[in-house]
Short mmCIF file of C-alpha atoms in Angstrom, two decimals:
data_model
loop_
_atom_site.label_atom_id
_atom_site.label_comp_id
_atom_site.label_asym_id
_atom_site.label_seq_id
_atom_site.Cartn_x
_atom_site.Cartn_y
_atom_site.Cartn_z
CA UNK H 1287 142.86 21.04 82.68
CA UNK H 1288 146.74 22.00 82.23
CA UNK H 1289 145.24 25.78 81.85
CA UNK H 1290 143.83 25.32 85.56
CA UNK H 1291 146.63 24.31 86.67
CA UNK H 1292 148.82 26.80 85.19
CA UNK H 1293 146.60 29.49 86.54
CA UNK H 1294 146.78 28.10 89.54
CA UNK H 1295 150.28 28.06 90.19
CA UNK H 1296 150.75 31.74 88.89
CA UNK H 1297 148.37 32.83 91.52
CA UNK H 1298 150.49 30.79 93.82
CA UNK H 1299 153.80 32.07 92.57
CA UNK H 1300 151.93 36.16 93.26
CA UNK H 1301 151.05 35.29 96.40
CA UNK H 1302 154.22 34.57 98.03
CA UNK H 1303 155.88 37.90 95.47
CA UNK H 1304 152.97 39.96 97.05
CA UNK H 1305 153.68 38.64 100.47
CA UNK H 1306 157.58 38.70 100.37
CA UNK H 1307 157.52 42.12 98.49
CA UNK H 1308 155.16 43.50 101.27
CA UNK H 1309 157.58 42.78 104.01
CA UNK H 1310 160.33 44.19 102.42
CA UNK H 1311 158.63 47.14 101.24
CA UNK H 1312 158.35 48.59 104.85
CA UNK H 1313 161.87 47.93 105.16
CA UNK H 1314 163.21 49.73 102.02
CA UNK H 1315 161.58 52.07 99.23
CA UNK H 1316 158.73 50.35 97.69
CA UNK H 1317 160.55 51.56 94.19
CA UNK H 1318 163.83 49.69 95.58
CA UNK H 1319 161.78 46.37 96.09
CA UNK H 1320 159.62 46.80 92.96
CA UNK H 1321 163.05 47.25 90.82
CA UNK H 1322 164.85 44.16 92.37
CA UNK H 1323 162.35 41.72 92.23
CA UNK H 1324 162.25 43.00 88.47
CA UNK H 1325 165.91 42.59 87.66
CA UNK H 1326 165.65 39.00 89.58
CA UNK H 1327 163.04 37.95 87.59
CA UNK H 1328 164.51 38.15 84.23
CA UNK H 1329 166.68 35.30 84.51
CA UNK H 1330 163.60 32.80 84.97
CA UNK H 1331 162.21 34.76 81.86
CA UNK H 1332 165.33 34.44 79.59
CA UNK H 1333 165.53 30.18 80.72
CA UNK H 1334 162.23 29.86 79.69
CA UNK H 1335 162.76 31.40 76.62
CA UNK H 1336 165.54 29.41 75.21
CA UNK H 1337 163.27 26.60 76.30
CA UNK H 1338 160.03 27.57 75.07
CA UNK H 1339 161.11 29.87 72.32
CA UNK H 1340 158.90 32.77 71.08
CA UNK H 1341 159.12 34.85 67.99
CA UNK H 1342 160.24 38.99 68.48
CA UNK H 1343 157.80 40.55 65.93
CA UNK H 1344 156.96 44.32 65.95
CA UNK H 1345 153.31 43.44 67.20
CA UNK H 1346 154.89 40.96 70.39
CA UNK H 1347 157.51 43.54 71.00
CA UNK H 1348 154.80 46.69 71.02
CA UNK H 1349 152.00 45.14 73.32
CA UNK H 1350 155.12 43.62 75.32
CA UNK H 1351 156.29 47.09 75.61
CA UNK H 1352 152.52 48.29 77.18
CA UNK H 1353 152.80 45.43 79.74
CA UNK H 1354 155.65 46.61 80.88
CA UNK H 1355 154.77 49.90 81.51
CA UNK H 1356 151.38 48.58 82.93
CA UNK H 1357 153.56 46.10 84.99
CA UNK H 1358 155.82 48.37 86.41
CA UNK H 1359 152.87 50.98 87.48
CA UNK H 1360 151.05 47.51 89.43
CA UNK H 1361 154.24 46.81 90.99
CA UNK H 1362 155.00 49.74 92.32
CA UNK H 1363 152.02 50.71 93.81
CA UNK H 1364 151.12 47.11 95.53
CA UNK H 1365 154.30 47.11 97.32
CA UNK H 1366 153.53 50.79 98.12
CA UNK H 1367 150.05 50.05 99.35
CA UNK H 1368 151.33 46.67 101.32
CA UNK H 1369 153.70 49.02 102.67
CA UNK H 1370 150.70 51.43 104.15
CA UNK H 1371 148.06 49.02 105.21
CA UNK H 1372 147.05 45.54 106.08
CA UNK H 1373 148.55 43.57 103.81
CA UNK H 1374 145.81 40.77 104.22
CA UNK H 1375 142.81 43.46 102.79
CA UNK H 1376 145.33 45.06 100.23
CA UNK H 1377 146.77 42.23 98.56
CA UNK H 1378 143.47 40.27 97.29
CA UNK H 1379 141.89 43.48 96.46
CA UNK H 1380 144.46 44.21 94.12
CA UNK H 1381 143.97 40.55 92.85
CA UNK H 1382 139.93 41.27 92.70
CA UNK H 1383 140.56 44.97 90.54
CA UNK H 1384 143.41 42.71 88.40
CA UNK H 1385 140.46 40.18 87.37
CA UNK H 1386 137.50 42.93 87.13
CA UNK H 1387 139.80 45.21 84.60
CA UNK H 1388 139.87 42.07 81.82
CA UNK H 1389 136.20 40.75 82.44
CA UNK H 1390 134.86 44.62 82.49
CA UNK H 1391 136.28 45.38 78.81
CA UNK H 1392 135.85 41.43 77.42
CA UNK H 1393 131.87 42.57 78.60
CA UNK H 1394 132.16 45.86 76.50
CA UNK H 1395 133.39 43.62 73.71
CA UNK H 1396 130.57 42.00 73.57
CA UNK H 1397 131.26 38.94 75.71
CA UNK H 1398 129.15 36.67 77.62
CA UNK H 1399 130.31 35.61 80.78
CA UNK H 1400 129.05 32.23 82.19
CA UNK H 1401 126.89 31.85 85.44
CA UNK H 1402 130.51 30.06 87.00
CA UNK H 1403 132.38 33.08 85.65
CA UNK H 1404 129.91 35.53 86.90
CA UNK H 1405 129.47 33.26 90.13
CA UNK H 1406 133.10 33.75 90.72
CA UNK H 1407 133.00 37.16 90.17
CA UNK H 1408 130.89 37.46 93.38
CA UNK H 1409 132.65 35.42 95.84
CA UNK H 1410 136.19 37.39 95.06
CA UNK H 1411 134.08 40.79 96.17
CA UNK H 1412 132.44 39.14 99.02
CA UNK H 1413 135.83 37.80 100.34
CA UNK H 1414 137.28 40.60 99.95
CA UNK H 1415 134.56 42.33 102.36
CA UNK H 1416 134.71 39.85 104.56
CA UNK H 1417 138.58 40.25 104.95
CA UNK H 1418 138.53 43.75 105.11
CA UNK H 1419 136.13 43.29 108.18
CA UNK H 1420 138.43 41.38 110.35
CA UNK H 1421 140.76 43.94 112.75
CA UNK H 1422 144.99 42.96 111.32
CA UNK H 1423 146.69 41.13 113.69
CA UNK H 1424 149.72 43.43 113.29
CA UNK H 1425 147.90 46.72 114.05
CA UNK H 1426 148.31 48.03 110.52
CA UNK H 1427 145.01 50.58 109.59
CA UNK H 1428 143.02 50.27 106.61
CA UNK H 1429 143.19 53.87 104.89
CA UNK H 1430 141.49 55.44 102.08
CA UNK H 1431 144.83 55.76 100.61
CA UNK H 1432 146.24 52.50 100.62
CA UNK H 1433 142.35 50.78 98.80
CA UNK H 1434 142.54 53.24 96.03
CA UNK H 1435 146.73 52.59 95.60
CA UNK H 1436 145.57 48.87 95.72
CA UNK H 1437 142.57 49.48 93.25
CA UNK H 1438 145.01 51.60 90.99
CA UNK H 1439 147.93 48.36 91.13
CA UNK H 1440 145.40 45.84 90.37
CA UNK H 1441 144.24 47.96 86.81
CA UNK H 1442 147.71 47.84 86.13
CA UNK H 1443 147.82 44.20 86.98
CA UNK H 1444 144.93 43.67 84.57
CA UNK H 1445 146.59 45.77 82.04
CA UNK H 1446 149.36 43.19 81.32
CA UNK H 1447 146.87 40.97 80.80
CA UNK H 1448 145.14 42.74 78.19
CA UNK H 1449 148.44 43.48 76.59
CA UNK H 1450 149.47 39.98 76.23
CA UNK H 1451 146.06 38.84 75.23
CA UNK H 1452 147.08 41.11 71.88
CA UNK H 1453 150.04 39.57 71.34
CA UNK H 1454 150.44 37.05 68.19
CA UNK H 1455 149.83 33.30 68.86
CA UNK H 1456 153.80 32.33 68.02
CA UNK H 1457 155.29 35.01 69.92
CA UNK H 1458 155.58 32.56 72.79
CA UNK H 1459 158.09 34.05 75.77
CA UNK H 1460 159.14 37.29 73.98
CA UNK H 1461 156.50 39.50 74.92
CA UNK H 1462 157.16 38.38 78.40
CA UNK H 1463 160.96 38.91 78.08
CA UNK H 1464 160.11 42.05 76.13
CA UNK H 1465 157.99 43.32 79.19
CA UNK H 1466 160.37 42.30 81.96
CA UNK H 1467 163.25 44.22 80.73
CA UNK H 1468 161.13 46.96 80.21
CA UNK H 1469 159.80 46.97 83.82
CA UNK H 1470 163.28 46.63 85.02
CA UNK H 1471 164.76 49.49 82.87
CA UNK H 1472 161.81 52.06 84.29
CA UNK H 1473 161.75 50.63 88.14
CA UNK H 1474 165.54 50.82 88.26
CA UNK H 1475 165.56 54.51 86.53
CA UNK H 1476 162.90 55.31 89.71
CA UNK H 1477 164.84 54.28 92.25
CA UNK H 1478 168.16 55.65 91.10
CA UNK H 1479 166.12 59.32 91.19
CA UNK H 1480 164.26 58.07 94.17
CA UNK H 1481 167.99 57.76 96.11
CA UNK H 1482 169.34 60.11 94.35
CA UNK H 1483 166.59 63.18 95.44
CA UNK H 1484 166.19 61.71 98.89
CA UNK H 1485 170.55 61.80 99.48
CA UNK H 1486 170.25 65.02 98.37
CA UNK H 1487 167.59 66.06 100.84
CA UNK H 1488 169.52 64.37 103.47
CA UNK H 1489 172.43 66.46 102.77
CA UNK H 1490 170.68 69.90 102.72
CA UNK H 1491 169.31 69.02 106.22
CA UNK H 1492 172.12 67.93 107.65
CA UNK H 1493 173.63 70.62 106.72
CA UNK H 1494 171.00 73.11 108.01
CA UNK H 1495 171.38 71.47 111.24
CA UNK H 1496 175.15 71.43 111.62
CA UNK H 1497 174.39 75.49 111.28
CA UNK H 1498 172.33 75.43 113.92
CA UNK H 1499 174.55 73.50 115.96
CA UNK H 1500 177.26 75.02 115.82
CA UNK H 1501 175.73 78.40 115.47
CA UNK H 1502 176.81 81.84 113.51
CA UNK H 1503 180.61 82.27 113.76
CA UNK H 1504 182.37 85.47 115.40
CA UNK H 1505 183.97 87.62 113.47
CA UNK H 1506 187.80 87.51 113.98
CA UNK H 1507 187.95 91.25 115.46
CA UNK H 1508 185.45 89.99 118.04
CA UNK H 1509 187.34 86.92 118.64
CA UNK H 1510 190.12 88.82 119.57
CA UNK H 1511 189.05 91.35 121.76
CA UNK H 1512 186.80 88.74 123.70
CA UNK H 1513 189.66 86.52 124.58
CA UNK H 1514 190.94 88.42 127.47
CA UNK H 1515 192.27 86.56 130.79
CA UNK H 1516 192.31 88.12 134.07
CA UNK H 1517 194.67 87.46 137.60
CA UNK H 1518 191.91 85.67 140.00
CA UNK H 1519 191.49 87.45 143.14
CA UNK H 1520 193.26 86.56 146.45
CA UNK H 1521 195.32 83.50 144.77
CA UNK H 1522 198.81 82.77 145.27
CA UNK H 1523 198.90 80.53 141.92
CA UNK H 1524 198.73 82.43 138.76
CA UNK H 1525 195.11 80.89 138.10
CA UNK H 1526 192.85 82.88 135.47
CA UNK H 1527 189.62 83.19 134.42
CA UNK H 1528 188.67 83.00 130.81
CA UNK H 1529 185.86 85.06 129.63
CA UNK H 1530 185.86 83.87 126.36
CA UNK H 1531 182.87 82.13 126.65
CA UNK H 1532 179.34 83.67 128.42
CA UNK H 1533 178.97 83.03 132.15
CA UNK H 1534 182.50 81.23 132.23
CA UNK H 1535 183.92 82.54 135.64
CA UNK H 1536 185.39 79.40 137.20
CA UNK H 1537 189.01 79.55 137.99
CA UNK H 1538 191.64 77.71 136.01
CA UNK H 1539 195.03 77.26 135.07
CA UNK H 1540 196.63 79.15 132.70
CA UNK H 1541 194.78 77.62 129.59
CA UNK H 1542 192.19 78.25 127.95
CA UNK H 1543 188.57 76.74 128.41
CA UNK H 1544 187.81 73.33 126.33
#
């Protein structure tokens, strides 16, 4: 019973990370939100630790390690997918592809799955049609792209739960901890490149259109010779016209055009 419970709240606890991360993925980066939400959550991770305890061996730390990576690939592309289509289709068919990937290779081991297991199996799919029928309220579009970046987060989803199932019985919250840094270390590297290539874009551009702007610059001798000023016609005042600049022929006083 405390297992079904357990599982329940986790599902709880990604449902509200899927649906917060969505929202603030088409508001920043997707890497930015992905490498937050990963620094955040390693203070729950090291609490729980020195509360649950865990033992570091080589074979926690390795398969840790893969979840990580595995972790930080499903991250990144759910918030990228939320951030490209509806998030109420996207989101539980990640969760569907993140409970095929374990039952598909516990099958190729050689397990059995019961007729509730297999029954459940079903009903995920079929809600997920059923979803996926319905038009989003907020006029996002269902793309090709954003169900196979949804498919691809969920495998990576499943892969941490491969990984862990691996790990030692004692390692307790280690391979967890092990993970989490892990996750933040690569997400964080991403989005440092991530702003660092896009500032640098911004900068090329901007300075391709101040170029344009302000256009190719005279040479002095040209400069010189251009800036004439002549006495206008008929006037008593000593007004001028400058002919420094194309099509300038209004009269003024002895200054030059702005």
């Amino acid at each position: 019973m405390i297992t079904v419970v357990l599982g329940l709240c986790g599902a709880l606890v990604y449902g509200f990370a899927d649906f917060l991360g969505g929202l603030a993925s088409r508001r920043l980066r997707p890497v930015t939100v992905a490498a937050l939400a990963a620094v955040v959550g390693i203070a729950p991770l090291l609490v729980a630790l020195a509360l649950v305890g865990g033992r570091a061996s080589w074979q926690a730390t390795l398969w840790g390690a893969v979840a990580g990576v595995s972790g930080a690939v499903g991250v990144l592309l759910l918030y990228a997918a939320l951030a490209m289509g509806p998030m109420s289709v996207l989101s539980p068919l990640t969760a569907v592809f993140a409970a095929v990937v374990p039952v598909v290779v516990a099958l190729v081991g050689g397990t059995v799955l019961s007729p509730v297991a297999i029954g459940a199996l079903v009903v995920a799919v079929v809600a997920v049609v059923l979803v996926a029928s319905v038009r989003d309220p907020g006029g996002a579009r269902l793309t090709a792209r954003g169900v196979v970046t949804a498919a691809v987060a969920g495998c990576g989803f499943g892969g941490i739960v491969l990984a862990f199932n691996e790990t030692p019985a004692d390692s307790g919250m280690a391979p967890l901890v092990v993970a989490r840094l892990l996750q933040a270390v690569l997400l964080g590297a991403a989005a440092v490149a991530a702003a660092v290539r896009t500032g640098g874009s911004a900068r090329v551009a901007a300075s391709a259109g101040a170029g344009d702007v302000a256009g190719p610059r005279p040479s002095p001798a040209r400069s010189a010779g251009s800036r004439w000023w002549s006495w206008h016609a008929g006037s008593s005042t000593p007004w001028r016209t400058c002919s420094s600049r194309p099509g300038c022929t209004r009269a003024r006083p002895p200054r030059r055009c702005p």
